[in-house]
């Protein structure tokens, strides 16, 4: 039989094949939520059974009260082999399967009889026994099968069981079927619906709705309309009620007692994580139940009840499916009941939401209560968006309803839900177009601006700024700042002049600090892109200072990220890192998830320049996760590109190419993700001595004469471009790029940028010349000793290589030794191997590179080393690790000796 590819179940399939291929017997229990693919895996097993004789049964709820009914169905094809059993066992087995039951004292004999029957049936050909949904059938069968499963090691029998949970599976190998990842989920959708694939936001929305459940994905693929599949209509928010998964959940819930279903619905509708358990208990009492009534639901794996009476849904889809399975009348009654028990002052919004969920038709008073309770997002932006969206539905005035939808869209965008935000704005008239129902007033426009900023293209951003300029200048300036970011992202830098001109037209004296920051930032970026660093540098430094002074209402993640970007452009990396880190914390604290990816991107860039590559990678991974969760695919592309560069710089080929592959064709030429991917590939070319390829990639990142391409990325990559061009013998393009880099580096006060400039000039100087040596030594003097250790080691390696090739091997060795030691200690294995090769070429007899710090220290020493490197005193380390100060002193001396360092500063540099 042909078996469909089981997406995301490769590990389980390997385990099943291993069980089937093994000459010894064995068992495996697969458990997971409805729709997780348990039955599909059993079908996979039958398809790969080979010469095994298949025996199959399914646990049926209708037969749950018939003892041994499931066992009879499984063993019926081989009952003729019962003649080989001892008389007593044969008698007990036939009686149990004939419906006569089994006395307690004969249970062991019955279990042994089943084991013997399987051994006899497998004597000629090995068996494959499968029982689907064993927990739904009769309990005696489940007990017998558990007994057998624990005793198959010497029998030619492979036993596969499936269940909703692993209750009663002690001693049996189990495998929980976890939700599919995003990639497998989207591949399954493509399998189920071949042809043109939908836009990325649609795939992401469906992935979120399905929560990694394979059956939910299959049901969605079958039920979606063409408009929904193409992104022209809002996607569903739950799997279809007529789908196989919904039927499975209804069947599961129908088997629960009535009081358990009523209590379960209340728990499913009480979505507030801060809900007082006492309030939920009062709601349970009203329907004549308690948390104890959820015992059957807990046994079925639907919920978990903690000792304090709190209820948690253990399965991603369970809460939504419980609500979807209830009737409209049941949901209304439950919502009103919950609204009645939420009497605390802090529950105003939740109480109003429950009342609104039970309402039929317009209710202006309730709509106003919802809008007032949601104002400002004090209870979270997601809850505020839901409240304003429902308030719009309950509003009988079309103009006011439209305004509330716009406000709800802004809240949804802040919560990181762009698809919901776009859905709320569908059908509203465009800005500036006359219409009877168009929302009016600065409040509505201010709420719409954050949504327009992220997903819209440059033209829409400029239009939004123009429509807001007369009524809300601050929000218009924010839109223009975002328009500038869009320009830089797309690579159309020549259009930044238009953005700067519009900002200048809106500039006023004596404005708020955040407004002054935006106008100063845009003017500084525009001057920098024109190459006028003498004008742009002071403006950008002013923006950094303003960012550090923000307080009160002016202190926003948007303003902080703007100041951080300014800091990176003038190479004040530590200040840029502080500002970006503060923006990350503030956006997280306020729940403004949509602003996190940009803040994390800037923090990662600052960490790259500070030489903290591992920290930069962590920031990028966090940014990538949030960007994907919030539907910001362009930001996700930037983070993938940065991760590719960071991996390439450390010569981690597999990781870098993996990130580039994830970008795929979504990175458009001239865009920032595309440029970052090309930079990463060029660095890998450089590592492999493909200098011409590296130089060509980096030269093509920007076309300064046209104002197109990624000029800023090319400036960052200039040290790699110069290195490639110097080896390739085509210095002209590198000299042009270095001239741009020099003008920028010279306008900053950054020793690390000037060190890189000096290294570039050394590489382009005649080999063996006094100029080359002078520039290399200048670079080593300029490299900071407390940061960017990796780049200093790269300079030592390049200088040592230059000296060796100039036939000065003795002078080269000191530099190569230092480079090798640093690369080894920070774990840059490939670069350490290059330094080792150069040392051997210089006549030094050296072995393989030493182990990195993690391999030289014990676990406790490594933790102490990291704490000390982060600035902790010995007393603080002792307190955190519950050690004496004397013990910490002893360990620190050993750490210094093993790593070959003499100070805390050197230790911090070694650990990066």
PDB file of N, CA and C in Angstrom, residues 718-782:
ATOM      1  N   UNK A 718      32.931  46.123   4.370  1.00  0.00           N
ATOM      2  CA  UNK A 718      34.126  46.576   3.664  1.00  0.00           C
ATOM      3  C   UNK A 718      35.402  45.861   4.107  1.00  0.00           C
ATOM      4  N   UNK A 719      35.644  45.602   5.401  1.00  0.00           N
ATOM      5  CA  UNK A 719      36.877  44.869   5.760  1.00  0.00           C
ATOM      6  C   UNK A 719      36.986  43.517   5.062  1.00  0.00           C
ATOM      7  N   UNK A 720      35.869  42.818   4.880  1.00  0.00           N
ATOM      8  CA  UNK A 720      35.920  41.544   4.168  1.00  0.00           C
ATOM      9  C   UNK A 720      36.123  41.758   2.667  1.00  0.00           C
ATOM     10  N   UNK A 721      35.523  42.813   2.116  1.00  0.00           N
ATOM     11  CA  UNK A 721      35.711  43.113   0.701  1.00  0.00           C
ATOM     12  C   UNK A 721      37.176  43.423   0.407  1.00  0.00           C
ATOM     13  N   UNK A 722      37.791  44.235   1.255  1.00  0.00           N
ATOM     14  CA  UNK A 722      39.206  44.595   1.049  1.00  0.00           C
ATOM     15  C   UNK A 722      40.088  43.348   1.149  1.00  0.00           C
ATOM     16  N   UNK A 723      39.829  42.505   2.118  1.00  0.00           N
ATOM     17  CA  UNK A 723      40.632  41.298   2.282  1.00  0.00           C
ATOM     18  C   UNK A 723      40.527  40.408   1.045  1.00  0.00           C
ATOM     19  N   UNK A 724      39.301  40.244   0.523  1.00  0.00           N
ATOM     20  CA  UNK A 724      39.119  39.413  -0.665  1.00  0.00           C
ATOM     21  C   UNK A 724      39.808  40.037  -1.881  1.00  0.00           C
ATOM     22  N   UNK A 725      39.633  41.342  -2.070  1.00  0.00           N
ATOM     23  CA  UNK A 725      40.200  42.007  -3.241  1.00  0.00           C
ATOM     24  C   UNK A 725      41.721  42.028  -3.184  1.00  0.00           C
ATOM     25  N   UNK A 726      42.289  42.167  -1.997  1.00  0.00           N
ATOM     26  CA  UNK A 726      43.743  42.184  -1.859  1.00  0.00           C
ATOM     27  C   UNK A 726      44.342  40.844  -2.289  1.00  0.00           C
ATOM     28  N   UNK A 727      43.688  39.747  -1.934  1.00  0.00           N
ATOM     29  CA  UNK A 727      44.183  38.438  -2.323  1.00  0.00           C
ATOM     30  C   UNK A 727      43.916  38.156  -3.797  1.00  0.00           C
ATOM     31  N   UNK A 728      42.834  38.732  -4.326  1.00  0.00           N
ATOM     32  CA  UNK A 728      42.439  38.455  -5.704  1.00  0.00           C
ATOM     33  C   UNK A 728      43.246  39.276  -6.707  1.00  0.00           C
ATOM     34  N   UNK A 729      43.919  40.318  -6.231  1.00  0.00           N
ATOM     35  CA  UNK A 729      44.718  41.144  -7.132  1.00  0.00           C
ATOM     36  C   UNK A 729      43.913  42.158  -7.911  1.00  0.00           C
ATOM     37  N   UNK A 730      42.681  42.467  -7.437  1.00  0.00           N
ATOM     38  CA  UNK A 730      41.859  43.504  -8.082  1.00  0.00           C
ATOM     39  C   UNK A 730      41.496  44.554  -7.041  1.00  0.00           C
ATOM     40  N   UNK A 731      42.435  45.429  -6.712  1.00  0.00           N
ATOM     41  CA  UNK A 731      42.209  46.339  -5.589  1.00  0.00           C
ATOM     42  C   UNK A 731      41.305  47.531  -5.896  1.00  0.00           C
ATOM     43  N   UNK A 732      41.024  47.813  -7.148  1.00  0.00           N
ATOM     44  CA  UNK A 732      40.301  49.051  -7.481  1.00  0.00           C
ATOM     45  C   UNK A 732      38.930  49.132  -6.807  1.00  0.00           C
ATOM     46  N   UNK A 733      38.058  48.116  -6.927  1.00  0.00           N
ATOM     47  CA  UNK A 733      36.747  48.215  -6.250  1.00  0.00           C
ATOM     48  C   UNK A 733      36.900  48.330  -4.737  1.00  0.00           C
ATOM     49  N   UNK A 734      37.891  47.647  -4.198  1.00  0.00           N
ATOM     50  CA  UNK A 734      38.087  47.700  -2.760  1.00  0.00           C
ATOM     51  C   UNK A 734      38.523  49.088  -2.325  1.00  0.00           C
ATOM     52  N   UNK A 735      39.381  49.744  -3.120  1.00  0.00           N
ATOM     53  CA  UNK A 735      39.820  51.095  -2.752  1.00  0.00           C
ATOM     54  C   UNK A 735      38.637  52.070  -2.734  1.00  0.00           C
ATOM     55  N   UNK A 736      37.725  51.895  -3.693  1.00  0.00           N
ATOM     56  CA  UNK A 736      36.553  52.780  -3.725  1.00  0.00           C
ATOM     57  C   UNK A 736      35.685  52.561  -2.493  1.00  0.00           C
ATOM     58  N   UNK A 737      35.462  51.308  -2.139  1.00  0.00           N
ATOM     59  CA  UNK A 737      34.659  51.024  -0.951  1.00  0.00           C
ATOM     60  C   UNK A 737      35.379  51.489   0.313  1.00  0.00           C
ATOM     61  N   UNK A 738      36.703  51.326   0.358  1.00  0.00           N
ATOM     62  CA  UNK A 738      37.459  51.737   1.541  1.00  0.00           C
ATOM     63  C   UNK A 738      37.429  53.251   1.710  1.00  0.00           C
ATOM     64  N   UNK A 739      37.376  53.983   0.614  1.00  0.00           N
ATOM     65  CA  UNK A 739      37.284  55.447   0.727  1.00  0.00           C
ATOM     66  C   UNK A 739      36.001  55.845   1.441  1.00  0.00           C
ATOM     67  N   UNK A 740      34.899  55.157   1.101  1.00  0.00           N
ATOM     68  CA  UNK A 740      33.626  55.425   1.786  1.00  0.00           C
ATOM     69  C   UNK A 740      33.735  55.032   3.257  1.00  0.00           C
ATOM     70  N   UNK A 741      34.325  53.863   3.523  1.00  0.00           N
ATOM     71  CA  UNK A 741      34.482  53.394   4.906  1.00  0.00           C
ATOM     72  C   UNK A 741      35.347  54.362   5.704  1.00  0.00           C
ATOM     73  N   UNK A 742      36.419  54.861   5.085  1.00  0.00           N
ATOM     74  CA  UNK A 742      37.326  55.775   5.798  1.00  0.00           C
ATOM     75  C   UNK A 742      36.639  57.074   6.171  1.00  0.00           C
ATOM     76  N   UNK A 743      35.827  57.597   5.244  1.00  0.00           N
ATOM     77  CA  UNK A 743      35.129  58.849   5.555  1.00  0.00           C
ATOM     78  C   UNK A 743      34.194  58.654   6.746  1.00  0.00           C
ATOM     79  N   UNK A 744      33.536  57.490   6.771  1.00  0.00           N
ATOM     80  CA  UNK A 744      32.643  57.208   7.903  1.00  0.00           C
ATOM     81  C   UNK A 744      33.440  56.959   9.178  1.00  0.00           C
ATOM     82  N   UNK A 745      34.432  56.059   9.118  1.00  0.00           N
ATOM     83  CA  UNK A 745      35.201  55.728  10.326  1.00  0.00           C
ATOM     84  C   UNK A 745      35.906  56.953  10.883  1.00  0.00           C
ATOM     85  N   UNK A 746      36.404  57.818   9.985  1.00  0.00           N
ATOM     86  CA  UNK A 746      37.103  59.017  10.443  1.00  0.00           C
ATOM     87  C   UNK A 746      36.186  60.005  11.126  1.00  0.00           C
ATOM     88  N   UNK A 747      34.878  59.936  10.822  1.00  0.00           N
ATOM     89  CA  UNK A 747      33.940  60.869  11.442  1.00  0.00           C
ATOM     90  C   UNK A 747      33.486  60.384  12.816  1.00  0.00           C
ATOM     91  N   UNK A 748      33.858  59.155  13.178  1.00  0.00           N
ATOM     92  CA  UNK A 748      33.464  58.601  14.468  1.00  0.00           C
ATOM     93  C   UNK A 748      34.638  58.692  15.442  1.00  0.00           C
ATOM     94  N   UNK A 749      34.339  58.408  16.685  1.00  0.00           N
ATOM     95  CA  UNK A 749      35.398  58.360  17.703  1.00  0.00           C
ATOM     96  C   UNK A 749      35.686  56.910  18.081  1.00  0.00           C
ATOM     97  N   UNK A 750      35.425  55.993  17.161  1.00  0.00           N
ATOM     98  CA  UNK A 750      35.512  54.571  17.469  1.00  0.00           C
ATOM     99  C   UNK A 750      36.896  54.021  17.150  1.00  0.00           C
ATOM    100  N   UNK A 751      37.667  53.593  18.142  1.00  0.00           N
ATOM    101  CA  UNK A 751      38.969  52.974  17.855  1.00  0.00           C
ATOM    102  C   UNK A 751      38.829  51.692  17.042  1.00  0.00           C
ATOM    103  N   UNK A 752      37.762  50.920  17.283  1.00  0.00           N
ATOM    104  CA  UNK A 752      37.620  49.654  16.561  1.00  0.00           C
ATOM    105  C   UNK A 752      37.406  49.891  15.072  1.00  0.00           C
ATOM    106  N   UNK A 753      36.634  50.932  14.677  1.00  0.00           N
ATOM    107  CA  UNK A 753      36.436  51.217  13.255  1.00  0.00           C
ATOM    108  C   UNK A 753      37.740  51.686  12.614  1.00  0.00           C
ATOM    109  N   UNK A 754      38.477  52.499  13.330  1.00  0.00           N
ATOM    110  CA  UNK A 754      39.753  52.976  12.778  1.00  0.00           C
ATOM    111  C   UNK A 754      40.781  51.857  12.729  1.00  0.00           C
ATOM    112  N   UNK A 755      40.677  50.914  13.666  1.00  0.00           N
ATOM    113  CA  UNK A 755      41.565  49.753  13.607  1.00  0.00           C
ATOM    114  C   UNK A 755      41.289  48.946  12.341  1.00  0.00           C
ATOM    115  N   UNK A 756      39.999  48.753  12.021  1.00  0.00           N
ATOM    116  CA  UNK A 756      39.651  48.025  10.803  1.00  0.00           C
ATOM    117  C   UNK A 756      40.106  48.787   9.559  1.00  0.00           C
ATOM    118  N   UNK A 757      40.000  50.116   9.605  1.00  0.00           N
ATOM    119  CA  UNK A 757      40.468  50.923   8.481  1.00  0.00           C
ATOM    120  C   UNK A 757      41.965  50.741   8.272  1.00  0.00           C
ATOM    121  N   UNK A 758      42.727  50.794   9.375  1.00  0.00           N
ATOM    122  CA  UNK A 758      44.180  50.609   9.262  1.00  0.00           C
ATOM    123  C   UNK A 758      44.503  49.214   8.724  1.00  0.00           C
ATOM    124  N   UNK A 759      43.773  48.209   9.165  1.00  0.00           N
ATOM    125  CA  UNK A 759      44.020  46.849   8.660  1.00  0.00           C
ATOM    126  C   UNK A 759      43.752  46.761   7.164  1.00  0.00           C
ATOM    127  N   UNK A 760      42.699  47.430   6.719  1.00  0.00           N
ATOM    128  CA  UNK A 760      42.390  47.436   5.290  1.00  0.00           C
ATOM    129  C   UNK A 760      43.505  48.095   4.490  1.00  0.00           C
ATOM    130  N   UNK A 761      43.999  49.211   4.974  1.00  0.00           N
ATOM    131  CA  UNK A 761      45.092  49.900   4.267  1.00  0.00           C
ATOM    132  C   UNK A 761      46.345  49.031   4.249  1.00  0.00           C
ATOM    133  N   UNK A 762      46.591  48.286   5.340  1.00  0.00           N
ATOM    134  CA  UNK A 762      47.745  47.394   5.368  1.00  0.00           C
ATOM    135  C   UNK A 762      47.626  46.311   4.306  1.00  0.00           C
ATOM    136  N   UNK A 763      46.410  45.792   4.120  1.00  0.00           N
ATOM    137  CA  UNK A 763      46.212  44.726   3.136  1.00  0.00           C
ATOM    138  C   UNK A 763      46.394  45.230   1.710  1.00  0.00           C
ATOM    139  N   UNK A 764      46.062  46.502   1.473  1.00  0.00           N
ATOM    140  CA  UNK A 764      46.167  47.063   0.119  1.00  0.00           C
ATOM    141  C   UNK A 764      47.545  47.655  -0.161  1.00  0.00           C
ATOM    142  N   UNK A 765      48.391  47.773   0.869  1.00  0.00           N
ATOM    143  CA  UNK A 765      49.752  48.300   0.674  1.00  0.00           C
ATOM    144  C   UNK A 765      50.621  47.240  -0.008  1.00  0.00           C
ATOM    145  N   UNK A 766      51.705  47.638  -0.656  1.00  0.00           N
ATOM    146  CA  UNK A 766      52.609  46.650  -1.287  1.00  0.00           C
ATOM    147  C   UNK A 766      53.107  45.629  -0.272  1.00  0.00           C
ATOM    148  N   UNK A 767      53.145  44.375  -0.683  1.00  0.00           N
ATOM    149  CA  UNK A 767      53.558  43.303   0.234  1.00  0.00           C
ATOM    150  C   UNK A 767      55.000  43.523   0.684  1.00  0.00           C
ATOM    151  N   UNK A 768      55.196  43.382   1.989  1.00  0.00           N
ATOM    152  CA  UNK A 768      56.524  43.529   2.551  1.00  0.00           C
ATOM    153  C   UNK A 768      56.967  44.959   2.738  1.00  0.00           C
ATOM    154  N   UNK A 769      56.083  45.920   2.445  1.00  0.00           N
ATOM    155  CA  UNK A 769      56.477  47.327   2.541  1.00  0.00           C
ATOM    156  C   UNK A 769      56.395  47.826   3.971  1.00  0.00           C
ATOM    157  N   UNK A 770      57.114  48.908   4.222  1.00  0.00           N
ATOM    158  CA  UNK A 770      57.065  49.542   5.540  1.00  0.00           C
ATOM    159  C   UNK A 770      55.657  50.074   5.815  1.00  0.00           C
ATOM    160  N   UNK A 771      54.957  50.496   4.740  1.00  0.00           N
ATOM    161  CA  UNK A 771      53.593  51.003   4.916  1.00  0.00           C
ATOM    162  C   UNK A 771      52.667  49.929   5.453  1.00  0.00           C
ATOM    163  N   UNK A 772      52.789  48.716   4.893  1.00  0.00           N
ATOM    164  CA  UNK A 772      51.929  47.625   5.350  1.00  0.00           C
ATOM    165  C   UNK A 772      52.191  47.331   6.823  1.00  0.00           C
ATOM    166  N   UNK A 773      53.468  47.229   7.203  1.00  0.00           N
ATOM    167  CA  UNK A 773      53.778  46.925   8.601  1.00  0.00           C
ATOM    168  C   UNK A 773      53.293  48.038   9.525  1.00  0.00           C
ATOM    169  N   UNK A 774      53.477  49.273   9.106  1.00  0.00           N
ATOM    170  CA  UNK A 774      53.057  50.411   9.941  1.00  0.00           C
ATOM    171  C   UNK A 774      51.538  50.397  10.153  1.00  0.00           C
ATOM    172  N   UNK A 775      50.797  50.098   9.090  1.00  0.00           N
ATOM    173  CA  UNK A 775      49.335  50.088   9.206  1.00  0.00           C
ATOM    174  C   UNK A 775      48.866  48.924  10.078  1.00  0.00           C
ATOM    175  N   UNK A 776      49.504  47.750   9.943  1.00  0.00           N
ATOM    176  CA  UNK A 776      49.137  46.622  10.804  1.00  0.00           C
ATOM    177  C   UNK A 776      49.396  46.953  12.273  1.00  0.00           C
ATOM    178  N   UNK A 777      50.545  47.560  12.546  1.00  0.00           N
ATOM    179  CA  UNK A 777      50.853  47.888  13.951  1.00  0.00           C
ATOM    180  C   UNK A 777      49.892  48.956  14.473  1.00  0.00           C
ATOM    181  N   UNK A 778      49.507  49.898  13.610  1.00  0.00           N
ATOM    182  CA  UNK A 778      48.520  50.905  14.020  1.00  0.00           C
ATOM    183  C   UNK A 778      47.185  50.241  14.356  1.00  0.00           C
ATOM    184  N   UNK A 779      46.800  49.267  13.542  1.00  0.00           N
ATOM    185  CA  UNK A 779      45.541  48.559  13.798  1.00  0.00           C
ATOM    186  C   UNK A 779      45.581  47.853  15.146  1.00  0.00           C
ATOM    187  N   UNK A 780      46.713  47.205  15.456  1.00  0.00           N
ATOM    188  CA  UNK A 780      46.809  46.489  16.731  1.00  0.00           C
ATOM    189  C   UNK A 780      46.794  47.454  17.910  1.00  0.00           C
ATOM    190  N   UNK A 781      47.359  48.649  17.725  1.00  0.00           N
ATOM    191  CA  UNK A 781      47.291  49.651  18.812  1.00  0.00           C
ATOM    192  C   UNK A 781      45.862  50.145  19.014  1.00  0.00           C
ATOM    193  N   UNK A 782      45.109  50.231  17.918  1.00  0.00           N
ATOM    194  CA  UNK A 782      43.759  50.795  18.003  1.00  0.00           C
ATOM    195  C   UNK A 782      42.722  49.782  18.479  1.00  0.00           C
TER     196      UNK A 782
END
